[in-house]
GROMACS .gro file of C-alpha atoms in nm:
model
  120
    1UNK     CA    1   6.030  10.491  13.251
    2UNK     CA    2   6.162  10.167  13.147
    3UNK     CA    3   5.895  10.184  12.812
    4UNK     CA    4   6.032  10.553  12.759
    5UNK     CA    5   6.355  10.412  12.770
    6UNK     CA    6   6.285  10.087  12.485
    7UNK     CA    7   6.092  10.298  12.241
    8UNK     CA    8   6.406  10.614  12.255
    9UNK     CA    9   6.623  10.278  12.181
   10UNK     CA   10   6.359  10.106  11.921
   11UNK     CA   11   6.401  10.444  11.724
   12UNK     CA   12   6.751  10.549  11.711
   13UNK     CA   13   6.821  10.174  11.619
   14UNK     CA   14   6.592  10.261  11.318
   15UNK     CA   15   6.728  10.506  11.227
   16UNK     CA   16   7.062  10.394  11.219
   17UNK     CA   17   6.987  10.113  11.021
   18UNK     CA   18   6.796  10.306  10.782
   19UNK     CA   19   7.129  10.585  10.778
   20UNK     CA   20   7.308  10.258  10.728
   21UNK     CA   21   7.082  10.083  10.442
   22UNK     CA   22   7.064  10.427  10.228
   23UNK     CA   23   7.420  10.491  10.166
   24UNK     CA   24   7.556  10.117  10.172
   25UNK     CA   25   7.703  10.034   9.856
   26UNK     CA   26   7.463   9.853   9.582
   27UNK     CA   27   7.568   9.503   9.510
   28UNK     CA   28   7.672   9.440   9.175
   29UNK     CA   29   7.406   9.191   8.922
   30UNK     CA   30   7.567   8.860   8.865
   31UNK     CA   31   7.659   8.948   8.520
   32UNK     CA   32   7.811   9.339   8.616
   33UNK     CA   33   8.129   9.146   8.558
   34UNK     CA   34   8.085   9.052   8.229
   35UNK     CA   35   8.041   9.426   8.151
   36UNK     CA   36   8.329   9.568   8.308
   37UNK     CA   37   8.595   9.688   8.052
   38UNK     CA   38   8.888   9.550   8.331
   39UNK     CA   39   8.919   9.230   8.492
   40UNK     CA   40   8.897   9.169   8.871
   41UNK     CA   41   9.267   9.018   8.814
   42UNK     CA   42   9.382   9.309   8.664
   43UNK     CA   43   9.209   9.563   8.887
   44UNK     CA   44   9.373   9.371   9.195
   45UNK     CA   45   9.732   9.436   9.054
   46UNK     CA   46   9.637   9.811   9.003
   47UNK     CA   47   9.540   9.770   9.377
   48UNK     CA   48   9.833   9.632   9.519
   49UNK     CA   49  10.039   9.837   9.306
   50UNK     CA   50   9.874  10.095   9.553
   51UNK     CA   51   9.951   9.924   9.877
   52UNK     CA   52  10.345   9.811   9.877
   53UNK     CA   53  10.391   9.535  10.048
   54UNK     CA   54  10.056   9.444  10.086
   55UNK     CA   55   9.862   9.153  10.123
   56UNK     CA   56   9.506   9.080   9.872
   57UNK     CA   57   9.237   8.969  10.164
   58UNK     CA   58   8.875   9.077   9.991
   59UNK     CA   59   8.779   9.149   9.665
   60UNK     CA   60   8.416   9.244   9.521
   61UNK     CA   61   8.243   9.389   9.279
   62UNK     CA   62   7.980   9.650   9.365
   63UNK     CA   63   7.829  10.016   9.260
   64UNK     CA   64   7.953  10.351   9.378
   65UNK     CA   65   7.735  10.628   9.266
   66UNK     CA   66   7.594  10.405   9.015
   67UNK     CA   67   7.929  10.299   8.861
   68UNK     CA   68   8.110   9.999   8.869
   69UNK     CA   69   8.368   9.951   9.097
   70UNK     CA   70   8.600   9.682   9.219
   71UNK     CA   71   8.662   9.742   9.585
   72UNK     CA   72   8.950   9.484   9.740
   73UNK     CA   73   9.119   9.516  10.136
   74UNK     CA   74   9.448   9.465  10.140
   75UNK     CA   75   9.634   9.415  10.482
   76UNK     CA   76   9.969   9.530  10.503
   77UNK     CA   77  10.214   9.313  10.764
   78UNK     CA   78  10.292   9.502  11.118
   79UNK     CA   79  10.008   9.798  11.027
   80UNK     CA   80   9.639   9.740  11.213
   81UNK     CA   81   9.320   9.735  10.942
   82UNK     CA   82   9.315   9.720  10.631
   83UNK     CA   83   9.326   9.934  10.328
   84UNK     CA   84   9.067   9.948  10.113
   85UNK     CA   85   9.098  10.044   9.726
   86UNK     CA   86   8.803  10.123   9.502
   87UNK     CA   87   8.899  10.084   9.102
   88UNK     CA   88   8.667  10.168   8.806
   89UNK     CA   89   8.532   9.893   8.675
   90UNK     CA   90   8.506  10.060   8.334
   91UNK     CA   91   8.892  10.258   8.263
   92UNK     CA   92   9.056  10.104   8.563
   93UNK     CA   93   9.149  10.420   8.726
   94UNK     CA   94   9.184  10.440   9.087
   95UNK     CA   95   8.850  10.607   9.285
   96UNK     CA   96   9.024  10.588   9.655
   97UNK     CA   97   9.216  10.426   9.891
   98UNK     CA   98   9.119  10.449  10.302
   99UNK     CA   99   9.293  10.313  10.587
  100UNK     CA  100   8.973  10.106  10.780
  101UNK     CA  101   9.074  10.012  11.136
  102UNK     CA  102   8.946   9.684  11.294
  103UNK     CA  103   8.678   9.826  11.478
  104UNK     CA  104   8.556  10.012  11.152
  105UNK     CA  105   8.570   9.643  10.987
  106UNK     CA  106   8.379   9.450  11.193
  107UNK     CA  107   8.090   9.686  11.200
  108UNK     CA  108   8.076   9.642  10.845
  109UNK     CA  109   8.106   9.309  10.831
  110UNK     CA  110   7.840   9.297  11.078
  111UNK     CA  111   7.611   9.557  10.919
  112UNK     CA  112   7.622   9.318  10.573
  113UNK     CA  113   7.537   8.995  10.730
  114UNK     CA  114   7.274   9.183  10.864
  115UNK     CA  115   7.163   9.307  10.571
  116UNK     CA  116   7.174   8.978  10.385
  117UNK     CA  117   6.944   8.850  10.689
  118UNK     CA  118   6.689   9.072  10.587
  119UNK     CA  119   6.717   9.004  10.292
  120UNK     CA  120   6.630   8.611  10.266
   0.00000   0.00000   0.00000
């Protein structure tokens, strides 16, 4: 029973982080930045600008659907979580802005030092 048990376990924990390693965001080559058309300065005002009264926490530069995109969390004062606003890297536009609670963040956050674990 109890082996029943650890190999049910063993397998939907692979397949979760499999689930999670297919759709998680590429990271951006060191030099992605050099061929963006905007600047991660100028991106984060375009950001903000989407947030009022928001606070810039994270920024990074990553892919989404093969295109390069600035993502940055901005935390706005007496509201739980964070926003989190996706720009083109390329025009500059805005690709989305969603509300992540606290819970949602920390499983992230844990999910990508995982990730980088594996990785070195």
């Amino acid at each position: 029973m109890r082996l029943k048990r650890t190999l049910i376990l063993a397998c939907l924990t692979g397949a979760f982080v499999l689930t999670t390693s297919l759709f998680a965001e590429e990271p951006a080559a060191p030099a992605a930045e050099a061929q963006a058309s905007v600047s991660m300065d100028e991106a984060g005002i375009i950001a903000l600008a989407k947030v009022p009264g928001g606070e810039l926490t994270s920024k990074e530069l990553g892919r989404l659907s093969g295109k390069l995109t600035y993502f940055f969390d901005i935390r706005t004062a007496g509201k739980k979580g964070v926003d989190v606003v996706s720009i083109n890297a390329s025009d500059g536009t805005v690709v989305s802005v969603k509300h992540k609670s606290e819970w949602a963040m920390r499983r992230d956050a844990q999910t990508k030092r995982r990730n980088a674990a594996r990785q070195h």
